[in-house]
Amino acid sequence: MGGHSSYQPKSAFAKWFHERLPIMDLIQGQALDFPTPKNLNYFWTFGGILTMMLGAQLLTGIVLAMHYTPHVTMAFDSIEHIRRDVNYGNIIQKLHANGASMFFLAVYIHIFRGMYYGSYKAPREILWMIGVIILLVMMATAFMGYVLPWGQMSFWGAKVITNLFSAIPFFGDSIVTWLWGGFAVDNPTLNRFYSLHYLLPFVLAGLVGLHIWALHVPGNNNPTGVSVKSGQDTVPFHPYYTMKDAFAIGVFLIVYCLFVFFAPDYMGHPVNYEMADPLKTPAHIVPEWYFLPFYAILRSIDNKLLGVIAMFASILLLLVLPWLDTSRVRSGTYRPVFKQFFWILVLDCLLLGYIGSRVPDNLFWVDTPSHEGGFALTNKLVGQIATLYYFVHFLIILPILGLLETPKPMPASISEAVLAKNKPALPGHKAAVPAE
Amino acid sequence: MGIVATGEHADSDRRDFLYIATGAVGAVGVALTAWPFISQMNPDASVLALANVDVDLGPIAEGQSVTIKWRGNPVFVRHRTAKEIEEARAVPIDELKDPLARNNNLKESDPATDINRVVGGKEQFLVMMGVCTHLGCVPLGEQGDYGGWYCPCHGSHYDTAGRIRKGPAPENLLVPRYEYISDTKIRIG
Ligand code: HEM
Ligand code: FES
């Protein structure tokens, strides 16, 4: 693996150890000396932020597990117990609950970064696909974690989402019974969700290891999308990017703490402070904000099976994104038309998120119940259009755009782009750039 | 040469056979080992033991509904008004989204007529699962466009016989297996 490492064991012990387990060489090569494009912007710090957040969720989660009771009669109270009785439990519980939201915030920025700069394109397809699998596992983890406090939203969210599997022809109902371990969401369900919620973050850690391994084969993409051509284009990861990442993590932690300390329930739902009641569904069931766009897609199709298929397809589609985008130019910076469609997609996803939080039959602009008669722009109709656009973007616009669009001229190398940016090109100035 | 070649051939045949046979036995072994780990997630004996529950219909007045918990799920028992029964009977079968009775006491292919949703002679008592056939929420009674039930989760409308009329739910509300154990008592399950 080494390759980039300048590691030389200094002491006799280090040499003895190195011959038996060259881990210091690996660390030096992959984490310290690793050649990294010198033009990475702050969007490239989100991978580090995500790694930190995974660690934070593991730490706070393991602590919560020391005080939580996974039983339908006690789970709800045990969360209150953590918040009221356990030393610092109040803060640790809120760190974990808000941490999930911050984790998703970071991952969505990370994904859109990849989309804008074409980081999914060759030779980074496997890296990207591992990312999509990470996203799916993250979603499963967050979903099961949300069930554990056993509030009304926990229970009904769990019931509605597990019921999605009943749409599967023939085996649907047996699969749902199997998932529940009963004929309704009940104690066996809570127990297994707890077990899996504890397990999956460690699976995530393993996947992140693969993700970074796949990253370190071709190395980072960069804002120009132009591949690294020479040592001129890179700097060692440490100290340049360890410092940049650390600074970004600090800023991110400030935002995170603002929520934890000043608005810990801002992203939650009050009805989840009511204990689960299997005989009464709350008036509005809404998932956590990070699931809203997918929920909107599910609800925009009236056929149960097709709605479920569309929802899963909207994520699985990302697995083949590297082959749907036919343009050979990576970075959106040099793709004037793509850039506009990219931002339309971002708005479309935000719109889907908004629709996911609304009552489908209400009117879109005023969000009041629509009255019969004539054409009405309901939330549902807007959601249907936004859902359609989402798929059109990936399945029609991207493949065609790559063939039709004329990209802007690209810099010959990362160094050239950096220099051009910092010193407006003067005639003859280019010659001053040492050729390597 | 010929002899050697035959010998080699016989040898590799033997080896292929052993290879495939070992692989096959191994695969069966893996499947057999996996099964208990999959099966343990199915409802256990204690869950299955909660088989039935008795309901006294006597105290339920006309126009009143009660909700009973059976196997973790709500069961609706509604004493329907004459008007509700009238309305449900008047609906032609081909207007229904789901033409099947969905009544566990009848054959799977029986049509969703009003009488097939209840017990003959006791048409006023509609007994069915309070579990929306879309994604499992509990519908609200005496609401929706058809005067029956309305599911707030994604907007499914059921009529006064609990049949799906509008919205994303694919099936009529399920009628569980139940029987009259006396004139005014039923046993669900
Ligand atoms: C637990 C969640 C995740 C963690 C901890 C993580 C971690 C990282 C790290 C440390 C990097 C290198 C630094 C950077 O470029 O920001 C990276 C790069 C990357 N990640 Fe992730 N990631 C996660 C989820 C995802 C997801 C869900 C996707 C896509 C669906 C994804 C796609 C990528 C891509 C394409 C790159 C290469 C970017 C480039 O070189 O331009 N990652 N990731
Ligand atoms: S669960 Fe009833 S409409 Fe979706």
Tab-separated table of C-alpha atoms in Angstrom, chain A residues 156 159-160 163-164 166 177-178 181-184 186 188 192 278-279 281 283 285 295 298-299 302 304, chain B residues 38 40-43 47-48 69 71-74 131 133-138 152-154 167-168 170:
chain	number	residue	atom	x	y	z
A	156	TRP	CA	-45.875	5.046	13.610
A	159	LYS	CA	-44.992	0.844	11.268
A	160	VAL	CA	-45.392	2.810	8.047
A	163	ASN	CA	-45.105	-1.798	5.920
A	164	LEU	CA	-43.443	-0.615	2.714
A	166	SER	CA	-45.814	-5.449	2.235
A	177	THR	CA	-44.346	-10.346	9.914
A	178	TRP	CA	-40.782	-11.625	9.876
A	181	GLY	CA	-41.481	-10.752	14.861
A	182	GLY	CA	-45.219	-10.494	15.395
A	183	PHE	CA	-48.409	-9.155	13.878
A	184	ALA	CA	-47.665	-5.557	14.740
A	186	ASP	CA	-44.145	-4.540	19.269
A	188	PRO	CA	-39.735	-8.078	19.487
A	192	ARG	CA	-34.157	-6.332	17.130
A	278	PRO	CA	-50.622	1.228	18.889
A	279	LEU	CA	-54.323	2.123	18.754
A	281	THR	CA	-52.151	7.272	14.842
A	283	ALA	CA	-52.808	13.344	12.881
A	285	ILE	CA	-46.967	11.388	10.492
A	295	TYR	CA	-41.185	10.412	1.577
A	298	LEU	CA	-43.348	7.721	-2.038
A	299	ARG	CA	-46.529	9.717	-1.525
A	302	ASP	CA	-50.986	6.416	-5.711
A	304	LYS	CA	-48.492	1.282	-3.331
B	38	ILE	CA	-33.502	-16.465	9.810
B	40	GLN	CA	-35.689	-16.889	14.921
B	41	MET	CA	-37.010	-13.557	13.698
B	42	ASN	CA	-40.489	-14.931	12.982
B	43	PRO	CA	-43.209	-14.579	15.661
B	47	VAL	CA	-46.572	-14.060	20.429
B	48	LEU	CA	-48.509	-16.830	18.684
B	69	LYS	CA	-56.636	-4.613	20.704
B	71	ARG	CA	-52.474	-9.355	18.555
B	72	GLY	CA	-51.065	-5.844	18.932
B	73	ASN	CA	-53.427	-4.344	16.363
B	74	PRO	CA	-56.684	-2.398	16.661
B	131	VAL	CA	-55.176	-1.223	10.003
B	133	THR	CA	-54.100	-1.541	3.935
B	134	HIS	CA	-51.736	1.096	2.611
B	135	LEU	CA	-49.035	1.309	5.250
B	136	GLY	CA	-50.747	0.331	8.468
B	137	CYS	CA	-52.013	3.525	10.133
B	138	VAL	CA	-55.247	3.503	12.119
B	152	PRO	CA	-54.874	10.557	7.876
B	153	CYS	CA	-51.472	9.204	6.900
B	154	HIS	CA	-51.715	9.375	3.133
B	167	GLY	CA	-56.482	7.056	-2.100
B	168	PRO	CA	-53.346	4.919	-2.127
B	170	PRO	CA	-54.908	-1.138	-2.387
